[in-house]
DNA sequence: CGGCATCCTTAGGGATACTG
DNA sequence: CAGTATCCCTAAGGATGCCG
């Protein structure tokens, strides 16, 4: 059946597999909750202030406070105090490099949701500023080849032996 | 500061934004838990049987049963009863097309975890079978251009007005 | 082997009210 | 505006035990 795939690979890396070392699990543990994910989405959209996060994500202030604190502690966001001349101090939350590199995760989720969880293709689209083309997250090898799921091979990295 | 980015775009799509229509949120709601994500990871690695999921993901049987049932109900996995001649019936869980298309999400998470949550670059690597090149999830527009975060533009889709 | 039933603990998240 | 303090509910997930 074409609807099921599996990663190719001669050796079975799952023997002696240490679940705690899995990068997928570790990445999930950092993001960790729905509210944190949506706060990151808003940060990508340019949101920077406490109240805007709570309002736009649709969560209560206590939850927003807890998630923002965790995200700062994890190094995904930085809090900056910022004062324009003659204005009161504003507190801004902004993405760090570490946080910004989660963008492909967000885009991949958006792609999937647009395709499988929306009637209409989703409320927003990402476009390439230069050419206007719609942007997606896709699998490419380091030589630039587009890689289909059945062309993947799973390899255990050196030093990752059981 | 180079470590913060924001999506370009002249109009602000967040006014009138309906949080429930967000594809990122909807996709997260389908996957929904850590254990479901790791079950999907195992499905990509070729795991198909109940006990293997529980053991390799590192979760209890009740949790595995609950997640597998949810994933089947969501249409990400199918359960097949399968009998080799002379053997007892085996039950297999396999990815559907809908589930298989979550692969870029998993790869993007793995990429991020390898880079930011592991000392050693992560336990496994994905390679392109044909050329051996390491595979990553990256942002490309429909014309094949590689798209950096600051080249993105957010556009409200037709019919997505407030 | 492939589950389900039960009990338990912890954490995510909403509501409300209050402070600097 | 940017939070904090309480209280409460629900769900994720482990442990144990049973069943076809």
Coordinates of C-alpha atoms (C1' of nucleotides) in Angstrom, one line a residue:
Chain A
X1 CA 0.0 0.0 0.0
X2 CA 1.4 3.3 -1.0
X3 CA 0.0 5.1 2.0
X4 CA 2.5 3.5 4.4
X5 CA 6.2 4.1 4.3
X6 CA 9.1 3.1 6.3
X7 CA 12.6 4.3 6.5
X8 CA 15.1 2.2 4.6
X9 CA 18.3 1.0 6.3
X10 CA 20.0 -2.3 6.6
X11 CA 20.8 -2.2 10.3
X12 CA 18.2 -1.8 13.0
X13 CA 19.1 1.1 15.1
X14 CA 16.3 0.5 17.5
X15 CA 18.2 -2.3 19.3
X16 CA 20.0 -0.6 22.1
X17 CA 18.0 2.6 21.3
X18 CA 18.0 5.0 24.2
X19 CA 14.7 6.8 24.1
X20 CA 16.0 9.8 26.1
X21 CA 18.7 10.6 23.5
X22 CA 16.1 11.0 20.7
X23 CA 16.3 14.5 19.3
X24 CA 12.6 14.5 18.4
X25 CA 11.7 13.8 22.1
X26 CA 14.2 16.5 23.3
X27 CA 12.8 19.1 20.9
X28 CA 9.3 18.3 22.0
X29 CA 10.3 18.6 25.6
X30 CA 11.5 22.1 25.0
X31 CA 8.4 23.3 23.3
X32 CA 6.4 21.0 25.5
X33 CA 2.9 22.5 25.4
X34 CA 0.3 23.8 22.9
X35 CA 0.4 27.2 24.5
X36 CA 4.2 27.4 24.1
X37 CA 4.0 26.4 20.5
X38 CA 1.4 29.1 19.7
X39 CA 3.4 31.7 21.6
X40 CA 6.3 30.9 19.3
X41 CA 4.0 31.2 16.3
X42 CA 3.0 34.6 17.5
X43 CA 6.6 35.6 18.1
X44 CA 7.3 34.7 14.4
X45 CA 4.3 36.8 13.4
X46 CA 6.0 39.7 15.2
X47 CA 4.1 39.8 18.5
X48 CA 6.4 40.9 21.3
X49 CA 4.3 42.1 24.3
X50 CA 2.8 40.1 27.1
X51 CA -0.7 41.1 26.6
X52 CA -0.6 40.5 22.9
X53 CA 0.6 37.0 23.4
X54 CA -2.2 36.2 25.8
X55 CA -4.8 37.8 23.6
X56 CA -3.7 36.4 20.2
X57 CA -2.9 33.0 21.4
X58 CA -6.2 32.9 23.4
X59 CA -4.7 31.9 26.7
X60 CA -5.1 33.4 30.2
X61 CA -2.5 35.7 31.6
X62 CA -1.3 33.2 34.2
X63 CA -0.6 30.7 31.5
X64 CA 1.0 33.2 29.3
X65 CA 3.3 34.3 32.1
X66 CA 4.3 30.7 32.9
X67 CA 5.0 29.8 29.3
X68 CA 6.9 33.0 28.6
X69 CA 9.1 32.4 31.6
X70 CA 9.8 28.9 30.5
X71 CA 10.6 29.9 27.0
X72 CA 13.0 32.5 28.3
X73 CA 14.6 30.0 30.6
X74 CA 15.0 27.6 27.7
X75 CA 16.7 30.3 25.7
X76 CA 14.1 30.4 22.9
X77 CA 13.0 34.0 23.8
X78 CA 14.8 36.9 25.3
X79 CA 13.1 39.6 27.4
X80 CA 14.3 43.1 26.7
X81 CA 13.4 46.2 28.5
X82 CA 13.0 49.0 26.0
X83 CA 12.2 52.7 26.4
X84 CA 11.5 55.2 23.7
X85 CA 12.3 58.7 24.7
X86 CA 9.5 60.2 26.7
X87 CA 7.6 56.9 26.9
X88 CA 7.3 54.4 29.7
X89 CA 9.3 51.2 29.7
X90 CA 8.1 48.4 27.5
X91 CA 9.0 44.8 28.0
X92 CA 9.5 42.9 24.8
X93 CA 9.9 39.2 24.1
X94 CA 11.8 38.4 21.1
X95 CA 13.0 35.2 19.5
X96 CA 16.6 34.1 19.9
X97 CA 18.5 32.3 17.2
X98 CA 17.7 29.1 19.1
X99 CA 14.0 29.9 19.0
X100 CA 14.1 31.2 15.4
X101 CA 15.5 27.9 14.2
X102 CA 12.2 26.3 15.1
X103 CA 10.6 28.0 12.1
X104 CA 10.8 24.9 9.9
X105 CA 8.9 23.0 12.6
X106 CA 6.1 25.6 12.6
X107 CA 6.0 25.7 8.8
X108 CA 5.8 21.9 8.6
X109 CA 3.0 21.9 11.1
X110 CA 1.2 24.6 9.1
X111 CA 1.6 22.8 5.9
X112 CA 0.1 19.6 7.4
X113 CA -2.7 21.5 9.0
X114 CA -3.5 23.3 5.8
X115 CA -3.7 20.1 4.0
X116 CA -5.4 17.8 6.5
X117 CA -7.2 19.9 9.1
X118 CA -8.7 22.7 7.1
X119 CA -11.5 22.8 4.6
X120 CA -10.2 25.8 2.8
X121 CA -6.4 25.4 2.8
X122 CA -5.8 27.4 5.9
X123 CA -6.2 31.1 6.8
X124 CA -2.7 32.3 5.9
X125 CA 0.0 31.4 3.4
X126 CA 3.7 32.0 3.5
X127 CA 5.3 33.4 0.3
X128 CA 8.8 34.0 -0.8
X129 CA 9.3 37.8 -0.8
X130 CA 11.5 37.8 -3.9
X131 CA 9.4 35.7 -6.2
X132 CA 6.0 35.4 -4.6
X133 CA 6.1 31.6 -4.6
X134 CA 4.3 29.7 -1.8
X135 CA 6.7 28.4 0.8
X136 CA 6.7 24.9 2.3
X137 CA 8.9 22.8 4.5
X138 CA 10.4 20.0 2.5
X139 CA 13.1 17.3 2.8
X140 CA 16.3 18.0 1.0
X141 CA 19.7 16.4 1.2
X142 CA 22.8 18.4 1.5
X143 CA 23.3 18.2 -2.2
X144 CA 20.0 19.9 -2.8
X145 CA 18.1 16.8 -4.0
X146 CA 14.5 16.7 -3.1
X147 CA 14.0 13.5 -1.0
X148 CA 10.9 11.5 -0.9
X149 CA 10.0 9.5 2.2
X150 CA 10.9 6.2 0.6
X151 CA 14.4 7.4 -0.4
X152 CA 15.4 7.9 3.3
X153 CA 17.9 5.8 5.1
X154 CA 18.4 5.8 8.8
X155 CA 22.0 5.7 10.0
X156 CA 23.3 5.4 13.5
X157 CA 25.8 8.1 14.2
X158 CA 29.3 7.4 15.4
X159 CA 29.4 7.1 19.2
X160 CA 25.8 6.2 19.4
X161 CA 26.3 2.5 19.9
X162 CA 24.3 0.7 22.6
Chain B
X1 CA 20.0 41.9 16.5
X2 CA 20.4 39.1 14.1
X3 CA 19.0 36.5 16.4
X4 CA 15.4 37.8 16.1
X5 CA 13.4 37.6 13.0
X6 CA 9.9 38.5 12.0
X7 CA 7.8 37.7 9.1
X8 CA 7.5 40.5 6.5
X9 CA 4.2 41.6 5.2
X10 CA 2.4 44.9 4.9
X11 CA -0.9 44.0 6.3
X12 CA -1.4 42.8 9.8
X13 CA -3.2 39.5 9.5
X14 CA -3.7 39.3 13.2
X15 CA -6.5 41.7 13.4
X16 CA -9.6 39.6 13.1
X17 CA -7.4 36.5 13.5
X18 CA -9.3 33.5 14.6
X19 CA -7.1 31.3 16.8
X20 CA -9.1 28.2 16.1
X21 CA -8.5 28.3 12.4
X22 CA -4.8 28.3 12.8
X23 CA -3.3 25.3 11.0
X24 CA -0.4 25.1 13.4
X25 CA -2.8 24.7 16.3
X26 CA -5.0 22.2 14.5
X27 CA -2.0 20.1 13.6
X28 CA -0.8 20.2 17.2
X29 CA -4.2 19.2 18.4
X30 CA -4.1 16.0 16.2
X31 CA -0.7 14.9 17.5
X32 CA -1.5 16.4 20.8
X33 CA 0.9 14.6 23.2
X34 CA 4.5 13.6 23.5
X35 CA 3.6 9.9 23.5
X36 CA 1.7 10.2 20.3
X37 CA 4.6 12.0 18.6
X38 CA 7.0 9.3 19.6
X39 CA 4.6 6.6 18.5
X40 CA 4.6 8.3 15.1
X41 CA 8.4 8.4 15.2
X42 CA 8.5 4.7 15.8
X43 CA 6.0 4.1 13.0
X44 CA 8.4 5.9 10.6
X45 CA 11.2 3.7 11.9
X46 CA 9.1 0.7 10.9
X47 CA 7.6 -0.3 14.2
X48 CA 4.2 -1.9 13.7
X49 CA 3.2 -3.9 16.8
X50 CA 1.6 -2.9 20.0
X51 CA 4.3 -4.2 22.3
X52 CA 7.1 -2.7 20.3
X53 CA 5.5 0.7 20.4
X54 CA 5.2 0.6 24.2
X55 CA 8.7 -0.7 24.7
X56 CA 10.6 1.5 22.2
X57 CA 8.7 4.7 23.0
X58 CA 9.1 3.9 26.7
X59 CA 5.5 4.2 27.8
X60 CA 3.1 2.0 29.6
X61 CA 0.7 -0.3 27.8
X62 CA -2.4 1.6 28.9
X63 CA -0.9 4.8 27.5
X64 CA 0.2 3.0 24.3
X65 CA -3.3 1.6 23.9
X66 CA -4.9 5.0 24.4
X67 CA -2.6 6.8 21.9
X68 CA -2.8 4.1 19.3
X69 CA -6.6 4.2 19.4
X70 CA -6.6 8.0 19.1
X71 CA -4.2 7.9 16.2
X72 CA -6.3 5.4 14.4
X73 CA -9.4 7.4 15.0
X74 CA -7.6 10.5 13.7
X75 CA -6.7 8.6 10.6
X76 CA -2.9 8.8 11.1
X77 CA -2.6 5.0 11.6
X78 CA -4.5 2.1 10.3
X79 CA -4.8 -1.2 12.2
X80 CA -4.5 -4.3 10.0
X81 CA -5.0 -7.8 11.1
X82 CA -2.5 -9.9 9.3
X83 CA -1.8 -13.7 9.4
X84 CA 1.0 -15.5 7.8
X85 CA 0.2 -19.1 6.8
X86 CA 0.5 -21.3 9.9
X87 CA 1.0 -18.4 12.2
X88 CA -1.3 -16.7 14.6
X89 CA -3.0 -13.5 13.7
X90 CA -0.8 -10.4 14.1
X91 CA -2.1 -6.9 14.6
X92 CA -0.2 -4.2 12.8
X93 CA -0.3 -0.5 13.0
X94 CA 0.8 1.3 9.9
X95 CA 1.0 4.9 8.8
X96 CA -1.7 6.2 6.5
X97 CA -0.9 8.9 3.9
X98 CA -2.2 11.5 6.3
X99 CA 0.1 10.2 9.0
X100 CA 3.1 9.8 6.6
X101 CA 2.8 13.4 5.6
X102 CA 3.8 14.4 9.1
X103 CA 7.4 13.3 8.3
X104 CA 8.6 16.9 7.6
X105 CA 7.5 17.8 11.1
X106 CA 9.4 15.0 12.7
X107 CA 12.5 15.7 10.6
X108 CA 12.3 19.4 11.5
X109 CA 12.1 18.5 15.2
X110 CA 15.0 16.1 14.8
X111 CA 17.1 18.7 13.1
X112 CA 16.4 21.2 15.9
X113 CA 17.0 18.7 18.6
X114 CA 20.3 17.6 17.0
X115 CA 21.5 21.1 16.9
X116 CA 20.2 22.6 20.2
X117 CA 19.5 19.7 22.6
X118 CA 22.3 17.2 22.0
X119 CA 26.0 17.4 22.8
X120 CA 27.0 15.1 20.0
X121 CA 24.7 16.0 17.1
X122 CA 22.1 13.4 17.9
X123 CA 22.0 9.6 17.9
X124 CA 20.8 9.0 14.3
X125 CA 21.0 10.7 11.0
X126 CA 18.8 10.6 7.9
X127 CA 20.5 10.2 4.6
X128 CA 19.4 10.3 1.0
X129 CA 19.6 6.7 -0.3
X130 CA 20.7 7.7 -3.7
X131 CA 23.6 10.0 -2.9
X132 CA 24.2 9.5 0.8
X133 CA 23.8 13.2 1.6
X134 CA 22.4 14.1 5.0
X135 CA 18.8 15.1 4.9
X136 CA 17.2 18.1 6.6
X137 CA 13.8 19.9 6.5
X138 CA 14.2 23.2 4.9
X139 CA 12.0 26.0 3.6
X140 CA 11.6 26.2 -0.1
X141 CA 9.2 28.1 -2.3
X142 CA 7.3 26.5 -5.1
X143 CA 10.0 27.6 -7.6
X144 CA 12.6 25.7 -5.7
X145 CA 14.3 28.7 -4.1
X146 CA 15.8 28.2 -0.7
X147 CA 14.0 30.7 1.6
X148 CA 15.6 32.3 4.6
X149 CA 13.4 33.4 7.5
X150 CA 13.7 37.1 6.7
X151 CA 12.6 36.5 3.1
X152 CA 9.2 35.3 4.2
X153 CA 6.0 37.2 3.7
X154 CA 2.7 36.4 5.5
X155 CA -0.4 36.6 3.3
X156 CA -4.0 36.2 4.3
X157 CA -5.8 33.8 2.1
X158 CA -8.9 34.6 0.2
X159 CA -12.0 34.0 2.2
X160 CA -10.0 34.4 5.5
X161 CA -11.3 37.8 6.2
X162 CA -12.5 38.7 9.7
Chain C
dC1 C1' 1.1 -11.5 22.7
dG2 C1' -2.3 -7.5 22.7
dG3 C1' -4.7 -5.4 25.1
dC4 C1' -8.3 -3.2 29.1
dA5 C1' -9.6 -1.7 34.2
dT6 C1' -8.2 0.6 38.2
dC7 C1' -5.8 3.9 41.0
dC8 C1' -2.6 7.4 41.5
dT9 C1' 0.3 11.7 40.8
dT10 C1' 1.4 15.7 38.3
dA11 C1' 0.9 19.3 35.1
dG12 C1' -1.7 22.2 31.7
dG13 C1' -4.9 25.6 31.6
dG14 C1' -9.2 28.5 32.7
dA15 C1' -11.5 32.1 35.9
dT16 C1' -11.2 35.5 39.0
dA17 C1' -9.1 38.9 41.7
dC18 C1' -5.3 41.7 42.9
dT19 C1' -0.6 44.5 42.5
dG20 C1' 3.1 47.6 40.7
Chain D
dC1 C1' 0.1 47.5 30.8
dA2 C1' 2.6 43.5 32.8
dG3 C1' 2.2 40.6 35.5
dT4 C1' 1.2 37.5 40.4
dA5 C1' -1.9 34.7 43.6
dT6 C1' -5.6 31.4 44.3
dC7 C1' -8.7 28.0 43.2
dC8 C1' -10.4 24.5 40.4
dC9 C1' -11.0 21.1 36.6
dT10 C1' -9.2 17.9 33.3
dA11 C1' -5.9 15.1 31.0
dA12 C1' -1.3 12.8 30.5
dG13 C1' 1.0 9.2 32.1
dG14 C1' 3.1 5.5 35.4
dA15 C1' 2.1 1.1 38.2
dT16 C1' -0.3 -2.9 38.9
dG17 C1' -3.2 -6.5 37.8
dC18 C1' -6.3 -9.2 34.8
dC19 C1' -8.1 -11.2 30.5
dG20 C1' -8.6 -13.5 25.8

